[in-house]
């Protein structure tokens, strides 16, 4: 049974998402656990992690609250973040103090509903529930279903939500005005200035993944920018040569 987490301990704090996909150089529970230890050593107040294996290992080695999710793809649904009751149950059993699940209004596998999942988890487990949403409507709906936290995780990742390369600062502000539970800012956060604006807009906590724990993503961002700059210099040289 996971230890109780006190959300106040996460207020104004950083949660580091330690996740890697199959095929990533850093894929594997041992490596993700080392990432979580490094995040703890850097002062993170919580960890977000994917899969029962990674969560169980991190919970055993890192004395921080763990937000557990399980990315699983089902043929009959677009929902892939902890889609079914069994997936949520696996994360609670792995020891996650908080279980994050897709809280969009999209159809779930096997015809399961978010309402049924929340009700059943509340009957059987003491973990907190975090709603990964992409719109204000989904956040309000998740609050009404009894979630403990709403996170902007999926903004920009559903076809009907705001598409941007930046974090959805506006959604954080809208959610904090409309629901009384903690709103976590999550998704595409890359700079301290963005963190400042997110907190100013009412973010309870900030979740950062790729910019801290995905070296290939960080590397690609620099490489792409430098290639752009090189191409621009070449273009200007050609202009001057005319
Ligand atoms: C869209 C989706 O599946 N997001 C996932 C949610 O767990 C993770 O892949 C993200 O890395 C995490 O939300 C943190 O975001 P960022 O890596 O941009 O800091």
XYZ file of N, CA and C and ligand atoms in Angstrom:
745
model
N 0.863 -1.197 0.000
C 0.000 0.000 0.000
C 0.904 1.253 0.000
N 0.644 2.187 -0.874
C 1.553 3.367 -0.964
C 1.316 4.306 0.221
N 2.441 4.967 0.632
C 2.345 5.931 1.753
C 1.443 7.093 1.314
N 0.734 7.700 2.256
C -0.108 8.855 1.948
C 0.792 10.018 1.534
N 0.361 10.787 0.539
C 1.139 11.967 0.143
C 0.358 13.210 0.560
N 1.069 14.227 1.017
C 0.412 15.495 1.393
C 0.641 16.500 0.269
N -0.439 16.839 -0.427
C -0.288 17.689 -1.602
C 0.386 19.020 -1.268
N 0.180 19.524 -0.055
C 0.813 20.799 0.318
C 2.340 20.737 0.160
N 2.894 19.518 0.307
C 4.358 19.367 0.148
C 4.795 19.604 -1.306
N 3.832 19.577 -2.223
C 4.175 19.762 -3.639
C 3.874 21.179 -4.120
N 3.289 22.007 -3.264
C 2.884 23.355 -3.694
C 4.112 24.218 -4.041
N 4.083 24.774 -5.256
C 5.202 25.623 -5.691
C 6.466 24.838 -6.011
N 6.339 23.546 -6.124
C 7.519 22.681 -6.288
C 7.590 22.046 -7.683
N 8.761 21.468 -7.953
C 9.015 20.814 -9.238
C 8.858 19.307 -9.116
N 8.141 18.734 -10.079
C 8.035 17.279 -10.202
C 8.714 16.920 -11.523
N 9.612 15.944 -11.462
C 10.351 15.588 -12.684
C 9.790 14.297 -13.260
N 9.421 14.355 -14.530
C 8.887 13.177 -15.229
C 10.048 12.375 -15.797
N 10.226 11.174 -15.262
C 11.345 10.309 -15.688
C 10.771 9.172 -16.534
N 10.715 9.400 -17.831
C 10.107 8.424 -18.731
C 10.975 8.258 -19.971
N 11.004 7.049 -20.502
C 11.694 6.793 -21.767
C 10.837 5.808 -22.566
N 10.884 5.940 -23.873
C 10.080 5.042 -24.720
C 10.939 3.883 -25.205
N 10.291 2.795 -25.566
C 11.006 1.648 -26.152
C 11.808 2.160 -27.350
N 13.103 1.807 -27.383
C 13.962 2.281 -28.478
C 14.827 3.460 -28.081
N 14.406 4.215 -27.018
C 15.266 5.296 -26.513
C 16.519 4.676 -25.905
N 17.650 5.394 -26.018
C 18.923 4.881 -25.450
C 18.804 4.666 -23.943
N 17.951 5.481 -23.303
C 17.831 5.410 -21.838
C 16.673 4.529 -21.372
N 16.071 3.806 -22.287
C 14.911 2.975 -21.911
C 15.304 1.914 -20.883
N 14.451 1.744 -19.844
C 14.706 0.686 -18.851
C 14.515 1.202 -17.442
N 14.016 0.335 -16.569
C 13.675 0.749 -15.201
C 14.898 1.219 -14.422
N 16.017 0.523 -14.571
C 17.230 0.902 -13.821
C 17.646 2.332 -14.174
N 17.624 2.638 -15.470
C 18.034 3.985 -15.908
C 17.046 5.040 -15.452
N 15.764 4.742 -15.553
C 14.758 5.711 -15.102
C 14.845 5.931 -13.599
N 15.235 4.871 -12.883
C 15.395 5.022 -11.430
C 16.583 5.926 -11.121
N 17.645 5.785 -11.909
C 18.813 6.679 -11.713
C 18.431 8.117 -12.042
N 17.590 8.289 -13.058
C 17.115 9.627 -13.393
C 16.330 10.214 -12.206
N 15.526 9.372 -11.594
C 14.716 9.835 -10.454
C 15.609 10.191 -9.269
N 16.658 9.409 -9.049
C 17.604 9.708 -7.966
C 18.309 11.035 -8.245
N 18.697 11.229 -9.501
C 19.351 12.498 -9.884
C 18.388 13.674 -9.686
N 17.134 13.463 -10.055
C 16.136 14.537 -9.873
C 15.965 14.851 -8.388
N 15.913 13.806 -7.575
C 15.816 14.007 -6.118
C 17.036 14.791 -5.617
N 18.224 14.376 -6.067
C 19.460 15.051 -5.634
C 19.472 16.523 -6.073
N 18.749 16.798 -7.162
C 18.670 18.188 -7.636
C 17.594 18.985 -6.933
N 16.844 18.319 -6.059
C 15.848 19.056 -5.269
C 14.414 18.875 -5.717
N 14.153 17.958 -6.648
C 12.766 17.704 -7.062
C 11.946 17.228 -5.866
N 10.658 17.593 -5.870
C 9.784 17.205 -4.756
C 8.905 16.013 -5.096
N 8.928 15.594 -6.368
C 8.130 14.442 -6.777
C 8.642 13.910 -8.100
N 8.210 12.686 -8.400
C 8.622 12.027 -9.638
C 7.373 11.579 -10.378
N 7.353 11.718 -11.685
C 6.300 11.136 -12.530
C 6.973 10.034 -13.328
N 6.354 8.839 -13.319
C 7.011 7.693 -13.974
C 5.985 6.794 -14.647
N 6.471 6.071 -15.650
C 5.597 5.249 -16.504
C 5.849 3.756 -16.264
N 4.795 2.994 -16.123
C 4.788 1.525 -16.023
C 4.962 1.030 -14.587
N 4.316 -0.096 -14.289
C 4.436 -0.664 -12.932
C 5.889 -0.957 -12.552
N 6.678 -1.438 -13.538
C 8.071 -1.798 -13.236
C 8.871 -0.575 -12.799
N 8.783 0.500 -13.610
C 9.552 1.710 -13.265
C 9.070 2.293 -11.933
N 7.760 2.345 -11.753
C 7.202 2.942 -10.523
C 7.616 2.136 -9.298
N 7.523 0.812 -9.397
C 7.875 -0.032 -8.234
C 9.334 0.163 -7.845
N 10.220 0.211 -8.849
C 11.653 0.358 -8.546
C 11.925 1.742 -7.960
N 11.337 2.775 -8.560
C 11.561 4.147 -8.070
C 10.998 4.304 -6.659
N 9.824 3.744 -6.415
C 9.236 3.832 -5.063
C 10.142 3.157 -4.028
N 10.856 2.123 -4.460
C 11.711 1.385 -3.510
C 13.039 2.105 -3.246
N 13.426 3.010 -4.156
C 14.764 3.622 -4.030
C 14.716 5.127 -3.718
N 13.572 5.773 -4.045
C 13.523 7.235 -3.937
C 12.390 7.639 -3.001
N 12.725 8.318 -1.931
C 11.704 8.660 -0.933
C 11.003 9.975 -1.285
N 10.372 9.973 -2.452
C 9.576 11.126 -2.907
C 8.218 10.600 -3.372
N 7.189 11.447 -3.359
C 5.904 11.036 -3.934
C 6.082 10.702 -5.413
N 5.468 9.604 -5.837
C 5.554 9.179 -7.243
C 4.167 9.239 -7.881
N 4.121 9.941 -9.012
C 2.911 9.961 -9.852
C 3.107 8.859 -10.885
N 2.296 7.837 -10.803
C 2.447 6.696 -11.715
C 1.423 6.741 -12.834
N 1.859 6.417 -14.028
C 0.946 6.296 -15.180
C 1.411 5.076 -15.974
N 0.564 4.599 -16.851
C 0.976 3.468 -17.688
C 0.515 3.744 -19.116
N 1.492 3.988 -19.972
C 1.172 4.263 -21.379
C 0.934 2.929 -22.074
N -0.309 2.720 -22.483
C -0.672 1.467 -23.158
C -1.602 1.771 -24.322
N -1.353 1.168 -25.461
C -2.172 1.434 -26.651
C -3.119 0.267 -26.892
N -4.400 0.618 -27.011
C -5.448 -0.372 -27.261
C -6.043 -0.110 -28.642
N -6.400 -1.158 -29.363
C -6.893 -1.006 -30.745
C -8.188 -0.201 -30.852
N -8.986 -0.222 -29.767
C -10.312 0.410 -29.909
C -10.416 1.780 -29.240
N -9.241 2.412 -28.976
C -9.309 3.713 -28.306
C -8.064 4.545 -28.577
N -8.255 5.869 -28.588
C -7.125 6.800 -28.732
C -6.440 7.044 -27.369
N -7.125 6.664 -26.307
C -6.628 6.930 -24.948
C -5.461 6.002 -24.638
N -4.309 6.567 -24.211
C -3.143 5.695 -23.966
C -2.481 5.927 -22.611
N -2.946 6.931 -21.846
C -2.370 7.132 -20.499
C -3.291 6.471 -19.470
N -2.834 5.321 -18.961
C -3.573 4.543 -17.968
C -5.045 4.409 -18.357
N -5.299 3.756 -19.484
C -6.655 3.779 -20.077
C -7.746 3.037 -19.299
N -7.403 1.867 -18.712
C -8.463 1.017 -18.130
C -8.358 0.945 -16.602
N -9.425 0.432 -15.986
C -9.410 0.234 -14.528
C -8.238 -0.659 -14.127
N -8.037 -1.736 -14.875
C -6.941 -2.669 -14.552
C -5.591 -1.953 -14.617
N -5.436 -1.029 -15.561
C -4.173 -0.280 -15.669
C -3.994 0.646 -14.460
N -5.070 1.302 -14.043
C -4.990 2.183 -12.873
C -4.660 1.340 -11.639
N -5.331 0.199 -11.532
C -5.099 -0.711 -10.398
C -3.637 -1.166 -10.348
N -3.078 -1.480 -11.524
C -1.665 -1.912 -11.565
C -0.741 -0.822 -11.033
N -1.047 0.435 -11.350
C -0.199 1.538 -10.880
C -0.351 1.751 -9.381
N -1.564 1.602 -8.885
C -1.773 1.725 -7.425
C -1.038 0.594 -6.712
N -1.129 -0.613 -7.262
C -0.461 -1.767 -6.649
C 1.062 -1.672 -6.750
N 1.546 -0.944 -7.751
C 3.003 -0.778 -7.899
C 3.560 0.175 -6.850
N 2.657 0.925 -6.199
C 3.073 1.794 -5.104
C 2.960 3.278 -5.386
N 2.392 3.651 -6.521
C 2.263 5.086 -6.837
C 1.346 5.752 -5.828
N 1.810 6.846 -5.206
C 0.955 7.571 -4.264
C -0.128 8.353 -5.025
N 0.210 8.731 -6.259
C -0.739 9.430 -7.140
C -0.777 8.655 -8.452
N -1.966 8.369 -8.951
C -2.070 7.699 -10.259
C -2.650 8.702 -11.259
N -1.910 8.902 -12.352
C -2.346 9.829 -13.416
C -3.020 9.032 -14.523
N -4.163 9.539 -14.972
C -4.836 8.874 -16.087
C -5.437 9.911 -17.021
N -5.542 9.487 -18.278
C -6.184 10.317 -19.298
C -7.596 10.648 -18.823
N -7.900 11.933 -18.747
C -9.245 12.351 -18.310
C -9.927 13.166 -19.415
N -9.530 12.851 -20.675
C -10.262 13.460 -21.795
C -11.616 12.762 -21.871
N -12.486 13.286 -22.746
C -13.840 12.706 -22.836
C -13.917 11.656 -23.949
N -12.734 11.229 -24.422
C -12.697 10.282 -25.534
C -13.071 8.870 -25.057
N -13.645 8.066 -25.963
C -14.010 6.692 -25.582
C -12.798 5.889 -25.101
N -12.987 5.100 -24.053
C -11.898 4.297 -23.467
C -12.024 2.850 -23.968
N -10.970 2.063 -23.813
C -11.024 0.662 -24.249
C -12.139 -0.110 -23.526
N -12.629 -1.124 -24.170
C -13.647 -2.023 -23.588
C -14.905 -1.280 -23.122
N -15.115 -0.061 -23.622
C -16.327 0.681 -23.241
C -16.304 1.163 -21.802
N -15.139 1.110 -21.157
C -15.061 1.599 -19.770
C -15.279 3.107 -19.744
N -15.793 3.606 -18.632
C -15.955 5.065 -18.504
C -15.065 5.575 -17.369
N -14.676 6.849 -17.492
C -13.834 7.489 -16.475
C -14.553 7.467 -15.128
N -15.862 7.702 -15.156
C -16.641 7.758 -13.909
C -16.581 6.414 -13.175
N -16.750 5.320 -13.941
C -16.712 3.976 -13.332
C -15.329 3.699 -12.744
N -14.296 4.074 -13.505
C -12.918 3.817 -13.044
C -12.651 4.550 -11.737
N -13.018 5.838 -11.694
C -12.784 6.634 -10.477
C -13.533 6.031 -9.291
N -14.795 5.658 -9.520
C -15.609 5.118 -8.424
C -14.985 3.823 -7.879
N -14.571 2.936 -8.779
C -14.019 1.640 -8.352
C -12.676 1.814 -7.647
N -11.829 2.709 -8.167
C -10.522 2.929 -7.519
C -10.734 3.497 -6.119
N -11.669 4.417 -5.983
C -11.943 5.013 -4.658
C -12.402 3.947 -3.659
N -13.121 2.941 -4.160
C -13.615 1.867 -3.266
C -12.478 0.952 -2.808
N -11.432 0.832 -3.644
C -10.433 -0.203 -3.355
C -9.030 0.297 -2.997
N -8.721 1.564 -3.301
C -7.341 2.041 -3.084
C -7.348 3.437 -2.451
N -6.220 3.787 -1.799
C -6.141 5.090 -1.118
C -5.291 6.089 -1.905
N -4.824 5.694 -3.093
C -3.969 6.608 -3.877
C -4.769 7.837 -4.311
N -4.057 8.942 -4.562
C -4.698 10.128 -5.115
C -4.816 9.942 -6.624
N -5.749 10.668 -7.239
C -5.967 10.550 -8.681
C -5.704 11.871 -9.371
N -4.920 11.819 -10.441
C -4.544 13.006 -11.210
C -5.128 12.887 -12.612
N -5.851 13.928 -13.021
C -6.523 13.915 -14.325
C -5.643 14.610 -15.355
N -5.194 13.870 -16.351
C -4.433 14.461 -17.463
C -5.434 14.946 -18.501
N -5.519 16.274 -18.647
C -6.539 16.854 -19.529
C -5.917 17.686 -20.647
N -6.774 18.017 -21.632
C -6.303 18.862 -22.748
C -7.145 20.133 -22.890
N -8.276 20.227 -22.174
C -9.131 21.420 -22.282
C -9.725 21.780 -20.918
N -10.302 22.990 -20.866
C -10.959 23.469 -19.642
C -12.152 22.574 -19.311
N -12.906 22.211 -20.333
C -14.109 21.373 -20.120
C -13.736 20.036 -19.474
N -12.646 19.440 -19.964
C -12.210 18.166 -19.395
C -11.746 18.334 -17.945
N -11.115 19.462 -17.661
C -10.659 19.713 -16.292
C -11.813 19.877 -15.333
N -12.843 20.611 -15.741
C -14.031 20.810 -14.907
C -14.753 19.477 -14.702
N -14.857 18.698 -15.772
C -15.497 17.373 -15.689
C -14.741 16.464 -14.717
N -13.417 16.511 -14.797
C -12.590 15.668 -13.908
C -12.779 16.076 -12.449
N -12.855 17.381 -12.215
C -13.097 17.870 -10.840
C -14.444 17.338 -10.328
N -15.456 17.413 -11.184
C -16.801 16.957 -10.782
C -16.830 15.443 -10.527
N -15.919 14.712 -11.186
C -15.866 13.256 -10.958
C -15.126 12.906 -9.675
N -14.438 13.916 -9.091
C -13.771 13.673 -7.822
C -12.272 13.476 -7.890
N -11.644 13.870 -9.000
C -10.175 13.797 -9.047
C -9.565 14.718 -7.993
N -8.347 14.388 -7.568
C -7.659 15.199 -6.563
C -6.837 16.324 -7.186
N -6.379 16.047 -8.422
C -5.490 16.985 -9.138
C -5.900 17.004 -10.612
N -5.731 18.149 -11.259
C -5.896 18.226 -12.716
C -4.562 18.716 -13.285
N -4.119 18.088 -14.374
C -2.849 18.477 -14.987
C -3.040 18.750 -16.476
N -2.344 19.736 -17.015
C -2.531 20.144 -18.419
C -1.746 19.250 -19.384
N -1.403 18.067 -18.927
C -0.552 17.121 -19.651
C -0.859 16.965 -21.130
N -2.170 16.877 -21.461
C -2.554 16.484 -22.825
C -2.928 17.663 -23.711
N -2.759 18.902 -23.198
C -3.025 20.063 -24.049
C -2.030 20.060 -25.212
N -2.599 20.107 -26.439
C -1.743 20.053 -27.628
C -1.544 18.645 -28.148
N -2.052 17.670 -27.405
C -1.891 16.272 -27.828
C -3.223 15.605 -28.164
N -4.295 16.386 -28.104
C -5.572 15.912 -28.654
C -5.877 16.839 -29.840
N -6.515 16.318 -30.882
C -6.701 17.121 -32.099
C -7.547 18.370 -31.881
N -8.361 18.370 -30.835
C -9.304 19.484 -30.623
C -8.770 20.522 -29.616
N -7.560 20.248 -29.042
C -7.018 21.225 -28.068
C -6.043 22.177 -28.763
N -5.672 23.240 -28.024
C -4.772 24.265 -28.576
C -3.436 23.618 -28.971
N -3.036 23.816 -30.226
C -1.765 23.241 -30.709
C -0.668 24.293 -30.540
N 0.393 23.959 -29.822
C 1.465 24.941 -29.608
C 2.767 24.219 -29.285
N 3.886 24.936 -29.513
C 5.189 24.373 -29.116
C 5.526 24.767 -27.673
N 4.681 25.644 -27.121
C 4.920 26.143 -25.756
C 3.928 25.525 -24.769
N 4.223 25.654 -23.470
C 3.252 25.164 -22.486
C 1.952 25.958 -22.571
N 0.842 25.336 -22.204
C -0.464 25.993 -22.303
C -0.727 26.807 -21.036
N -0.100 27.981 -20.988
C -0.200 28.844 -19.801
C -1.637 29.325 -19.604
N -2.309 29.608 -20.708
C -3.707 30.084 -20.627
C -4.607 29.027 -19.975
N -4.402 27.764 -20.341
C -5.259 26.706 -19.772
C -5.038 26.592 -18.263
N -3.785 26.742 -17.831
C -3.503 26.709 -16.381
C -4.306 27.805 -15.696
N -4.276 29.008 -16.256
C -5.007 30.134 -15.653
C -6.502 29.900 -15.638
N -7.041 29.388 -16.750
C -8.500 29.136 -16.818
C -8.918 28.075 -15.802
N -8.133 27.000 -15.732
C -8.472 25.918 -14.793
C -8.413 26.408 -13.338
N -7.399 27.188 -13.006
C -7.270 27.610 -11.598
C -8.402 28.558 -11.211
N -8.976 29.257 -12.212
C -10.114 30.142 -11.911
C -11.419 29.347 -11.711
N -11.493 28.159 -12.318
C -12.784 27.452 -12.364
C -12.886 26.260 -11.422
N -11.759 25.719 -10.966
C -11.848 24.546 -10.081
C -10.980 24.780 -8.837
N -11.434 24.284 -7.676
C -10.745 24.578 -6.412
C -9.657 23.571 -6.046
N -9.394 22.614 -6.936
C -8.368 21.611 -6.607
C -7.063 21.993 -7.304
N -5.922 21.430 -6.863
C -4.631 21.766 -7.459
C -4.578 21.521 -8.962
N -4.036 22.512 -9.675
C -3.806 22.403 -11.118
C -2.298 22.335 -11.349
N -1.851 21.220 -11.914
C -0.422 21.070 -12.215
C -0.173 21.514 -13.651
N 0.888 22.270 -13.858
C 1.291 22.665 -15.217
C 2.217 21.579 -15.758
N 1.900 21.079 -16.913
C 2.711 19.982 -17.485
C 2.628 20.029 -19.002
N 3.780 19.788 -19.628
C 3.801 19.691 -21.091
C 4.606 20.805 -21.736
N 5.763 20.441 -22.322
C 6.573 21.359 -23.129
C 7.162 22.522 -22.336
N 7.362 22.355 -21.048
C 7.969 23.407 -20.233
C 9.483 23.299 -20.391
N 10.111 24.425 -20.882
C 11.535 24.359 -21.195
C 12.375 25.421 -20.504
N 11.739 26.495 -20.011
C 12.541 27.591 -19.451
C 12.028 28.031 -18.087
N 12.918 28.688 -17.350
C 12.539 29.219 -16.033
C 11.510 30.337 -16.178
N 11.576 31.077 -17.295
C 10.589 32.139 -17.512
C 9.188 31.525 -17.647
N 9.114 30.403 -18.356
C 7.809 29.722 -18.488
C 7.323 29.239 -17.121
N 8.235 28.700 -16.316
C 7.849 28.242 -14.972
C 7.291 29.417 -14.168
N 7.976 30.554 -14.247
C 7.533 31.756 -13.514
C 6.114 32.147 -13.933
N 5.867 32.168 -15.237
C 4.540 32.571 -15.743
C 3.472 31.550 -15.360
N 3.851 30.294 -15.370
C 2.876 29.247 -14.985
C 2.489 29.387 -13.511
N 3.465 29.639 -12.672
C 3.173 29.829 -11.235
C 2.362 31.105 -11.019
N 2.700 32.153 -11.773
C 1.930 33.406 -11.672
C 0.475 33.197 -12.078
N 0.272 32.246 -13.002
C -1.096 31.952 -13.467
C -1.806 30.925 -12.605
N -1.174 30.563 -11.480
C -1.879 29.726 -10.523
C -1.483 28.269 -10.487
N -0.466 27.877 -11.249
C -0.056 26.455 -11.203
C 0.317 26.068 -9.777
N -0.233 24.941 -9.318
C 0.058 24.452 -7.962
C 1.464 23.855 -7.922
N 1.773 23.047 -8.953
C 3.101 22.436 -9.111
C 3.431 22.442 -10.600
N 4.692 22.186 -10.893
C 5.153 22.159 -12.277
C 5.781 20.795 -12.556
N 5.365 20.161 -13.646
C 5.922 18.859 -14.036
C 6.757 19.046 -15.300
N 8.024 18.673 -15.217
C 8.915 18.801 -16.383
C 9.547 17.445 -16.686
N 9.496 17.067 -17.956
C 10.080 15.780 -18.354
C 11.217 15.970 -19.333
N 10.862 16.083 -20.629
C 11.854 16.025 -21.712
C 13.064 16.929 -21.516
N 12.819 18.153 -21.066
C 13.932 19.111 -20.960
C 14.910 18.724 -19.871
N 14.537 17.804 -19.012
C 15.448 17.334 -17.967
C 15.887 15.895 -18.223
N 14.954 15.043 -18.677
C 15.275 13.602 -18.666
C 15.334 12.941 -20.045
N 15.236 13.738 -21.123
C 15.314 13.114 -22.452
C 16.450 13.760 -23.254
N 17.694 13.321 -23.041
C 18.857 13.920 -23.709
C 18.734 13.966 -25.232
N 18.115 12.968 -25.837
C 18.032 12.997 -27.313
C 17.094 14.115 -27.779
N 16.094 14.424 -26.972
C 15.170 15.521 -27.319
C 15.883 16.866 -27.143
N 16.622 16.975 -26.051
C 17.379 18.215 -25.767
C 18.419 18.438 -26.867
N 19.152 17.349 -27.202
C 20.185 17.440 -28.251
C 19.579 17.890 -29.562
N 18.452 17.264 -29.932
C 17.807 17.586 -31.222
C 17.401 19.055 -31.272
N 16.960 19.594 -30.145
C 16.529 21.002 -30.139
C 17.717 21.924 -30.481
N 18.883 21.623 -29.923
C 20.070 22.438 -30.219
C 20.510 22.230 -31.674
N 20.522 20.979 -32.103
C 20.964 20.669 -33.478
C 20.056 21.365 -34.489
N 18.745 21.265 -34.287
C 17.812 21.900 -35.229
C 18.017 23.412 -35.274
N 18.193 24.023 -34.113
C 18.374 25.483 -34.050
C 19.663 25.875 -34.749
N 20.728 25.119 -34.518
C 22.020 25.449 -35.136
C 21.959 25.250 -36.641
N 21.247 24.220 -37.087
C 21.080 24.014 -38.535
C 20.314 25.168 -39.159
N 19.290 25.654 -38.448
C 18.504 26.803 -38.934
C 19.419 28.028 -39.078
N 20.254 28.238 -38.043
C 21.132 29.416 -38.043
C 22.132 29.324 -39.187
N 22.655 28.109 -39.408
C 23.639 27.898 -40.488
C 22.993 28.188 -41.841
N 21.765 27.706 -41.995
C 21.055 27.918 -43.272
C 20.794 29.412 -43.493
N 20.468 30.121 -42.399
C 20.190 31.557 -42.486
C 21.455 32.317 -42.880
N 22.578 31.928 -42.284
C 23.860 32.584 -42.641
C 24.164 32.343 -44.109
N 23.937 31.121 -44.561
C 24.200 30.763 -45.970
C 23.321 31.604 -46.885
N 22.059 31.765 -46.478
C 21.118 32.548 -47.301
C 21.589 33.993 -47.385
N 22.015 34.539 -46.253
C 22.459 35.941 -46.247
C 23.728 36.105 -47.079
N 24.629 35.125 -46.986
C 25.879 35.186 -47.787
C 25.544 35.177 -49.269
N 24.569 34.316 -49.634
C 24.175 34.247 -51.053
C 23.571 35.573 -51.508
N 22.776 36.186 -50.616
C 22.172 37.489 -50.918
C 23.278 38.510 -51.191
N 24.257 38.517 -50.267
C 25.339 39.515 -50.386
C 26.175 39.277 -51.643
N 26.275 37.991 -52.037
C 27.138 37.652 -53.201
C 26.503 38.084 -54.524
N 25.171 38.389 -54.481
C 24.500 38.747 -55.749
C 24.976 40.095 -56.286
C 1.714 13.855 -24.106
C 2.256 12.798 -23.183
O 2.106 11.609 -23.419
N 2.938 13.237 -22.106
C 3.510 12.295 -21.178
C 2.806 12.212 -19.911
O 3.194 11.464 -19.032
C 5.009 12.454 -21.023
O 5.556 11.865 -22.205
C 5.587 13.861 -20.900
O 6.978 13.762 -21.036
C 5.257 14.538 -19.563
O 3.891 14.880 -19.598
C 6.086 15.820 -19.315
O 5.995 16.676 -20.451
P 7.362 17.224 -21.156
O 8.188 16.022 -21.548
O 6.893 18.018 -22.391
O 8.087 18.088 -20.117
